[in-house]
Amino acid sequence: MTSSQIKVYQTTEVHEETPLYFQITVMSSSVLVWVGSSKPESHQASSSEVTGRLGGLSMAIPTKYDKTATSTQLIPTASDTCERLAKRLASKHNMQFFVSMDIPSNDEGLVRVVEGRTAGLIKEALGMDAEVVAR
């Protein structure tokens, strides 16, 4: 991928009647991940309203000094879910990750599903870019 290319991948899935919206923006040396839900608890909206709110935002970047990426919350929340995911993705893919999630953080089952599905979508998105570069 050239330095000026930005690719955006979007998908919607339903988990136990909760719609989940994923957007992955792949840039030359970083990735922005946003996951949202229209579940009323996530942003006090009606269940049919999708707001696309930017929840907490965390950033992680790998370093040459440690196998684990360094991370911070850019828009802090009570939960460290975004920061943990950003740290794991940056460590695994050796690139900078920004992660924002607007989902109910008190639903551990939903959080695990979102984290797993996000990891799969990242792998697909980065794999697609690698195929484009190889051609």
C-alpha positions as CSV (number, residue, x, y, z in Angstrom):
1,M,0.0,0.0,0.0
2,T,1.4,3.4,-0.9
3,S,1.6,6.1,1.8
4,S,-1.4,8.0,0.4
5,Q,-3.8,5.1,0.4
6,I,-6.4,4.8,3.0
7,K,-8.8,1.8,2.9
8,V,-12.0,1.5,4.9
9,Y,-13.7,-1.8,5.7
10,Q,-17.2,-1.8,7.2
11,T,-19.5,-4.6,8.3
12,T,-22.5,-5.1,10.5
13,E,-23.3,-8.2,12.5
14,V,-25.9,-9.3,15.0
15,H,-25.0,-11.0,18.3
16,E,-27.9,-12.1,20.4
17,E,-30.2,-9.4,19.0
18,T,-27.5,-6.7,19.5
19,P,-26.4,-5.1,16.2
20,L,-22.7,-4.5,16.0
21,Y,-21.1,-2.1,13.6
22,F,-17.4,-2.5,12.7
23,Q,-15.3,0.0,10.8
24,I,-11.6,-0.6,10.2
25,T,-9.5,2.2,8.5
26,V,-6.2,0.9,7.3
27,M,-3.6,3.6,6.7
28,S,0.1,3.2,5.6
29,S,1.5,2.6,9.1
30,S,-1.5,2.5,11.4
31,V,-5.1,1.2,11.8
32,L,-8.1,2.8,13.3
33,V,-10.8,0.4,14.7
34,W,-14.3,1.5,15.7
35,V,-17.0,-0.8,17.0
36,G,-20.4,0.4,17.9
37,S,-23.7,-0.9,19.0
38,S,-27.3,0.4,18.9
39,K,-28.0,-1.3,22.2
40,P,-29.8,1.4,24.4
41,E,-27.4,0.9,27.3
42,S,-24.4,1.9,25.1
43,H,-25.5,5.5,24.5
44,Q,-29.0,6.1,25.9
45,A,-30.7,6.1,22.5
46,S,-33.7,4.2,21.4
47,S,-32.9,0.7,20.2
48,S,-33.6,1.6,16.5
49,E,-31.3,4.7,16.6
50,V,-27.7,4.3,15.5
51,T,-25.6,7.3,16.6
52,G,-22.0,6.2,15.6
53,R,-20.7,7.8,18.8
54,L,-16.9,7.7,19.4
55,G,-16.6,6.1,22.7
56,G,-13.3,5.8,24.5
57,L,-10.3,6.0,22.2
58,S,-7.0,4.3,23.0
59,M,-3.8,4.1,21.1
60,A,-1.0,1.5,21.2
61,I,2.3,1.3,19.4
62,P,5.0,-1.4,19.4
63,T,8.5,-0.5,20.7
64,K,11.8,-2.0,20.1
65,Y,12.4,-2.3,23.8
66,D,9.6,-4.7,24.7
67,K,7.5,-7.4,23.1
68,T,4.3,-5.7,24.5
69,A,3.2,-2.5,22.8
70,T,3.0,0.8,24.8
71,S,-0.5,2.1,25.1
72,T,-2.6,5.0,26.4
73,Q,-6.2,6.2,26.6
74,L,-6.6,9.3,24.4
75,I,-10.3,9.7,25.3
76,P,-10.5,8.0,28.7
77,T,-13.4,5.8,29.9
78,A,-14.0,3.8,33.1
79,S,-13.2,0.6,31.2
80,D,-9.8,-0.3,29.8
81,T,-11.3,-2.6,27.1
82,C,-10.2,-0.3,24.2
83,E,-6.7,0.0,25.5
84,R,-6.3,-3.7,26.1
85,L,-7.4,-4.5,22.6
86,A,-5.2,-1.8,21.0
87,K,-2.2,-3.2,22.9
88,R,-2.8,-6.8,21.8
89,L,-3.4,-5.8,18.1
90,A,-0.3,-3.5,18.0
91,S,1.9,-6.2,19.6
92,K,0.6,-8.9,17.2
93,H,0.7,-6.9,13.9
94,N,3.7,-4.7,14.8
95,M,2.0,-1.4,13.8
96,Q,0.2,1.5,15.5
97,F,-3.5,0.9,16.4
98,F,-6.2,3.3,17.5
99,V,-9.3,1.6,19.0
100,S,-12.7,3.0,19.9
101,M,-15.6,1.0,21.1
102,D,-19.1,2.2,21.9
103,I,-20.5,-1.0,23.4
104,P,-21.7,-1.9,26.9
105,S,-18.5,-2.7,28.7
106,N,-20.4,-4.5,31.5
107,D,-21.4,-7.3,29.1
108,E,-18.3,-9.4,29.2
109,G,-19.7,-12.0,26.7
110,L,-20.3,-9.2,24.2
111,V,-16.9,-7.7,24.8
112,R,-15.2,-11.1,24.1
113,V,-17.3,-11.6,20.9
114,V,-16.4,-8.1,19.7
115,E,-12.7,-8.6,20.5
116,G,-12.6,-11.9,18.6
117,R,-14.5,-10.7,15.6
118,T,-12.3,-7.5,15.5
119,A,-9.1,-9.6,15.5
120,G,-10.5,-11.6,12.5
121,L,-11.6,-8.5,10.6
122,I,-8.1,-6.9,11.1
123,K,-6.5,-10.1,9.8
124,E,-8.7,-10.1,6.7
125,A,-8.2,-6.3,6.1
126,L,-4.4,-6.5,6.5
127,G,-4.3,-9.7,4.4
128,M,-6.2,-8.0,1.6
129,D,-3.7,-5.1,1.6
130,A,-0.8,-7.5,1.5
131,E,-2.3,-9.2,-1.6
132,V,-2.7,-5.7,-3.3
133,V,0.9,-4.9,-2.6
134,A,2.1,-8.3,-3.8
135,R,0.5,-7.8,-7.3
